[in-house]
Amino acid sequence: MTTEQKPGCSIQLPDVTVTEQLKVLQVHPRDNVLVALQPIGAGQALPEPYTALTAASDIPAGHKVALQPISAGDAVVKYGFAIGKATADIAAGAQVHSHNLATGLSGTIDYQYAGCQAQPLQFPAGLPTEFQGYRRANGKVGTRNELWIVNTVGCVNRAAMRVAELARKEFAELLDLPNIDGIHAFTHPFGCSQLGDDLSNTRELLAGLIQHPNAGAVLILGLGCENNQLAKLLQASPDVDQQRIRAFNAQQVEDEVEQGLAAVGELLALMAQDQRSSCPVSDLVVGMKCGGSDGLSGLTANALVGRIADLVAAANGKIVLTETPEMFGAEQVFMARAQNEQVFDDLVKLVNDFKQYFIDNNQPVYENPSPGNKDGGLTTLEEKSLGAIQKGGSSVVNEIIRYGKQATLPGLTLLEGPGNDAVSSTALTAAGATLILFTTGRGTPLGFPAPTVKISSNSNLAGRKPQWIDYDAGGLLCLGQDATSFTHEFFRYLVAVASGQRTRNEISDNREIAIWKNGVTL
């Protein structure tokens, strides 16, 4: 068992104004590597103030270059923390990547609680304090008013999709109303032949969707003989307006599509009465996710989202962060901000249980990053994690919840979930997120039931894929840019999205769910 140094509470970039076009960046004064913000050619002198250094090879954007000589076995430092150990001597100006850097993580860690080190947050004057949302009967607030079709089992996937397709045609006039935002079927292959915790996870995840405030009404379509019985799913979904739910088993009706269309018609008539109203920002539930990260993600997009997390937390809203394995190597940043010892203990168990999940399946705990991450400049899990956790900002960690559970407390909640984009983003939605902020350096068209705001870490991606990207965080590195004003502009945009402005995934109709399968199939 080893003991690691406990990091401080925040590793966000300082709030500085960019006075010239940045080409390289030293993220923290303790770092012994620089990050190339633009490609650097072999033999090229680095830009000011590093002109004494010459690039020993081509350095792609997002990749690291040694600021000083680093001996084999010494720590490579980025964000002010070790991101691994050099596996060979590295000369100043040389690229630092998989050929000469490896993870320093191994074994288990002896975590010690030393009190909450988070600092109080203040919501700044001049920013919006309200958005236009849909207040539900249970007091929760949705950012959309949609009819969701949820099936208990994969056997009726096509029936659920058929109901949604036909309903869009049959009820086109109602869907033209400004207060009805669409009909969507969220299908999946599970619900049959599942046992124990695996079945419970599926049921709880679907129950979270059924109870979601963005669903103005829900049609639940079962088969009848599946393990995920309709009656038990309804019991697991108590926090709903019973007038806004219709449910039946396909085996027990003559024509399930015709029955579904009739139910949709009744529900849409109720939803037509709903209107947006002014709601405080404290009613927002914002999920944070990164996917296809690159070497700039932790410097731009994730840091920007972390600033938003602090604004929402300061306004007493809810922030939910997941991707447990992408906390490995940086989890102590969150542990230092645990509200109390119980939250600290819950977080320790969350991290250790997920490590054990890898071990039980004979997989290396520290296998991350992915090939795409490495192409973008990320080398070790420590580096990826230190960049990924910036999405959580600097607020107090108030709650730890398990997969399929819902966030209940204001401030920052850490949710159990894998790094997989679709699985973790679905879990964020089921946890109650009414907006998802999804940062990416490589890009993806993927979208989820809640409006999914895609934030690019670099302007090149935003320019190449405007149909995917909603906001370009690469703009943080532009001439004359101020991080605070940039963050406030982005916050105002998010308030507009919460009030009805559509995201790229909504415009392209990229919406789906994925459920974490972690048990035996009969």
Coordinates of C-alpha atoms in Angstrom, one line a residue, residues 3 75 124 244 287 289 332 351 360 372 442:
T3 CA 0.5 6.9 0.3
A75 CA 8.4 12.8 -12.4
P124 CA -21.3 37.4 -9.5
R244 CA -48.9 12.1 -17.2
G287 CA -24.4 17.1 -16.0
K289 CA -19.1 14.9 -19.4
Q332 CA -7.7 13.2 -4.0
V351 CA -13.2 4.8 -6.2
D360 CA -12.6 -8.7 -10.9
G372 CA -7.8 8.8 -29.7
R442 CA -11.8 15.0 -31.2

